[in-house]
Amino acid sequence: VDKIAGSETALLDELDRRLHAAVKDHMLADVPVGAFLSGGNDSSLITAMAARRPPRLAVRHTRPATG
């Protein structure tokens, strides 16, 4: 991993750019793309980024299994 230097704003901009690039790369598919959320901040962030770009995520809500 390359080290980057700069102001806090520059570092946040670079993080945002890299995250969006990774999400874009992983959205390439010939079938609908979905995501499972663990409830953590990381899966929520990545899913929110993916939901904002085409092709949009197919959103389905499920209930947790009981028993």
XYZ file of N, CA and C in Angstrom:
201
model
N 0.850 -1.173 0.000
C 0.000 0.000 0.000
C 0.895 1.235 0.000
N 0.586 2.142 -0.886
C 1.354 3.373 -0.977
C 1.011 4.298 0.180
N 2.044 4.888 0.766
C 1.809 5.917 1.765
C 1.513 7.215 1.044
N 0.559 7.962 1.579
C 0.250 9.260 0.991
C 0.423 10.322 2.062
N 0.777 11.492 1.625
C 1.002 12.594 2.548
C 0.120 13.753 2.135
N -0.111 14.638 3.085
C -0.878 15.831 2.776
C -1.713 16.254 3.952
N -2.530 17.245 3.700
C -3.409 17.757 4.746
C -4.524 16.743 5.023
N -5.229 16.957 6.100
C -6.340 16.072 6.437
C -7.368 16.046 5.308
N -7.649 17.194 4.747
C -8.610 17.271 3.645
C -8.120 16.483 2.440
N -6.849 16.609 2.107
C -6.281 15.884 0.976
C -6.330 14.377 1.217
N -6.045 13.948 2.433
C -6.090 12.522 2.763
C -7.516 11.982 2.676
N -8.481 12.745 3.171
C -9.881 12.317 3.089
C -10.357 12.256 1.640
N -9.931 13.210 0.831
C -10.279 13.192 -0.590
C -9.702 11.960 -1.282
N -8.469 11.622 -0.950
C -7.832 10.441 -1.545
C -8.514 9.160 -1.080
N -8.880 9.080 0.187
C -9.610 7.921 0.700
C -10.942 7.776 -0.029
N -11.656 8.875 -0.193
C -12.934 8.862 -0.902
C -12.739 8.393 -2.342
N -11.716 8.890 -2.993
C -11.446 8.500 -4.385
C -11.160 7.010 -4.495
N -10.336 6.506 -3.581
C -9.976 5.081 -3.619
C -11.166 4.183 -3.298
N -11.972 4.575 -2.319
C -13.151 3.775 -1.993
C -14.127 3.730 -3.164
N -14.387 4.893 -3.777
C -15.296 4.922 -4.921
C -14.749 4.096 -6.093
N -13.454 4.141 -6.324
C -12.850 3.354 -7.402
C -13.009 1.856 -7.132
N -12.814 1.445 -5.888
C -12.960 0.030 -5.534
C -14.402 -0.427 -5.693
N -15.343 0.402 -5.259
C -16.757 0.049 -5.404
C -17.107 -0.061 -6.889
N -16.655 0.895 -7.685
C -16.919 0.871 -9.129
C -16.392 -0.420 -9.749
N -15.175 -0.799 -9.414
C -14.573 -2.015 -9.962
C -15.361 -3.260 -9.595
N -15.916 -3.293 -8.384
C -16.644 -4.477 -7.925
C -18.100 -4.504 -8.367
N -18.576 -3.438 -8.975
C -19.960 -3.391 -9.454
C -20.088 -3.934 -10.883
N -18.991 -4.290 -11.520
C -19.037 -4.835 -12.870
C -19.553 -6.269 -12.808
N -20.731 -6.497 -13.390
C -21.319 -7.833 -13.369
C -22.338 -7.946 -14.482
N -22.599 -9.170 -14.911
C -23.618 -9.390 -15.928
C -24.936 -9.860 -15.314
N -25.024 -9.817 -14.014
C -26.240 -10.151 -13.268
C -26.458 -9.070 -12.219
N -27.670 -8.949 -11.658
C -27.888 -7.949 -10.604
C -26.921 -8.143 -9.441
N -26.487 -7.044 -8.875
C -25.535 -7.059 -7.764
C -26.274 -6.729 -6.478
N -25.968 -7.444 -5.415
C -26.577 -7.189 -4.118
C -25.508 -7.130 -3.046
N -25.932 -6.846 -1.842
C -24.993 -6.766 -0.722
C -25.665 -7.265 0.545
N -24.914 -7.933 1.376
C -25.373 -8.343 2.695
C -24.716 -7.420 3.711
N -25.509 -6.886 4.597
C -24.988 -5.961 5.605
C -24.773 -6.690 6.924
N -23.625 -6.434 7.518
C -23.319 -7.026 8.817
C -23.793 -6.142 9.954
N -24.142 -4.913 9.631
C -24.539 -3.974 10.663
C -23.408 -3.045 11.075
N -22.230 -3.275 10.533
C -21.086 -2.431 10.852
C -21.015 -1.221 9.951
N -20.169 -0.286 10.340
C -20.005 0.940 9.550
C -19.418 0.671 8.176
N -18.499 -0.280 8.085
C -17.841 -0.511 6.802
C -18.800 -1.055 5.760
N -19.605 -2.059 6.097
C -20.534 -2.602 5.103
C -21.614 -1.585 4.759
N -22.031 -0.785 5.708
C -23.034 0.256 5.439
C -22.483 1.314 4.495
N -21.240 1.730 4.706
C -20.610 2.733 3.851
C -20.460 2.225 2.422
N -19.939 1.031 2.268
C -19.720 0.467 0.928
C -21.049 0.279 0.206
N -22.070 -0.189 0.909
C -23.385 -0.382 0.300
C -23.995 0.950 -0.106
N -23.852 1.967 0.717
C -24.376 3.293 0.374
C -23.678 3.835 -0.875
N -22.371 3.641 -0.979
C -21.646 4.086 -2.165
C -22.122 3.326 -3.403
N -22.310 2.031 -3.268
C -22.742 1.208 -4.400
C -24.161 1.569 -4.832
N -25.008 1.915 -3.892
C -26.404 2.235 -4.204
C -26.531 3.529 -4.995
N -25.537 4.370 -4.952
C -25.591 5.665 -5.634
C -25.052 5.629 -7.053
N -24.525 4.500 -7.474
C -23.954 4.469 -8.819
C -24.639 3.386 -9.659
N -24.738 3.620 -10.959
C -25.337 2.603 -11.815
C -24.349 1.455 -12.044
N -24.755 0.236 -12.234
C -26.138 -0.174 -12.043
C -26.476 -0.204 -10.557
N -27.648 0.249 -10.233
C -28.042 0.348 -8.829
C -28.202 -1.041 -8.221
N -27.953 -1.113 -6.933
C -28.129 -2.379 -6.220
C -29.595 -2.760 -6.191
N -29.857 -4.037 -6.291
C -31.204 -4.543 -6.072
C -31.397 -4.625 -4.560
N -32.335 -3.850 -4.039
C -32.519 -3.772 -2.585
C -33.657 -4.696 -2.160
N -33.371 -5.566 -1.239
C -34.369 -6.469 -0.670
C -34.184 -6.461 0.836
N -35.272 -6.480 1.537
C -35.221 -6.517 3.000
C -35.668 -7.899 3.465
N -34.950 -8.449 4.399
C -35.326 -9.732 4.967
C -35.339 -9.628 6.474
N -36.058 -10.492 7.093
C -36.076 -10.563 8.555
C -35.091 -11.629 9.016
N -34.472 -11.412 10.141
C -33.565 -12.441 10.663
C -34.362 -13.702 11.006
N -33.709 -14.829 10.850
C -34.342 -16.102 11.209
C -34.553 -16.162 12.717
N -35.668 -16.705 13.108
C -35.964 -16.868 14.536
C -36.067 -18.364 14.814
N -35.849 -18.691 16.048
C -36.026 -20.102 16.362
C -35.108 -20.564 17.339
